[in-house]
């Protein structure tokens, strides 16, 4: 487990982001942040963008197909 994001308050460093290495899980992150407040359909927050990208890549590895990636491009038009 990696504590990759911290917020300093006084002398305390609060953990804001926790990740697991890829050997333990293909894509895992936990956060106290609220990226949904700044995320927009045409400008997704990096956390959402990267999660969707990892899910699509994982689906392609499993299926050998690009069906989800193709569907994602349809919604962008």
Coordinates of C-alpha atoms in Angstrom, one line a residue, residues 25-64:
X25 CA -4.5 -4.9 -8.1
X26 CA -4.7 -3.6 -11.7
X27 CA -6.0 -0.2 -10.7
X28 CA -6.8 0.8 -7.1
X29 CA -7.0 4.2 -5.6
X30 CA -8.8 5.6 -2.6
X31 CA -9.0 9.4 -2.0
X32 CA -10.5 11.9 0.4
X33 CA -10.6 14.5 -2.4
X34 CA -13.7 15.3 -4.4
X35 CA -12.7 15.5 -8.0
X36 CA -16.4 15.3 -9.1
X37 CA -16.8 19.0 -8.1
X38 CA -14.4 20.1 -10.9
X39 CA -14.9 17.3 -13.4
X40 CA -17.0 18.0 -16.5
X41 CA -18.0 15.7 -19.4
X42 CA -15.6 17.5 -21.8
X43 CA -12.9 18.0 -19.1
X44 CA -12.9 15.0 -16.8
X45 CA -10.8 15.1 -13.6
X46 CA -7.5 13.1 -14.1
X47 CA -8.7 10.6 -11.5
X48 CA -11.8 9.8 -13.5
X49 CA -10.1 9.9 -16.9
X50 CA -7.4 7.5 -15.8
X51 CA -9.8 5.1 -14.1
X52 CA -11.9 4.9 -17.3
X53 CA -8.8 4.4 -19.4
X54 CA -7.6 1.6 -17.1
X55 CA -11.0 -0.1 -17.2
X56 CA -11.1 0.1 -21.0
X57 CA -7.5 -1.3 -21.3
X58 CA -8.4 -4.1 -18.9
X59 CA -11.6 -5.0 -20.9
X60 CA -9.6 -5.1 -24.1
X61 CA -7.0 -7.4 -22.5
X62 CA -9.8 -9.7 -21.4
X63 CA -12.0 -9.7 -24.5
X64 CA -9.4 -8.9 -27.1

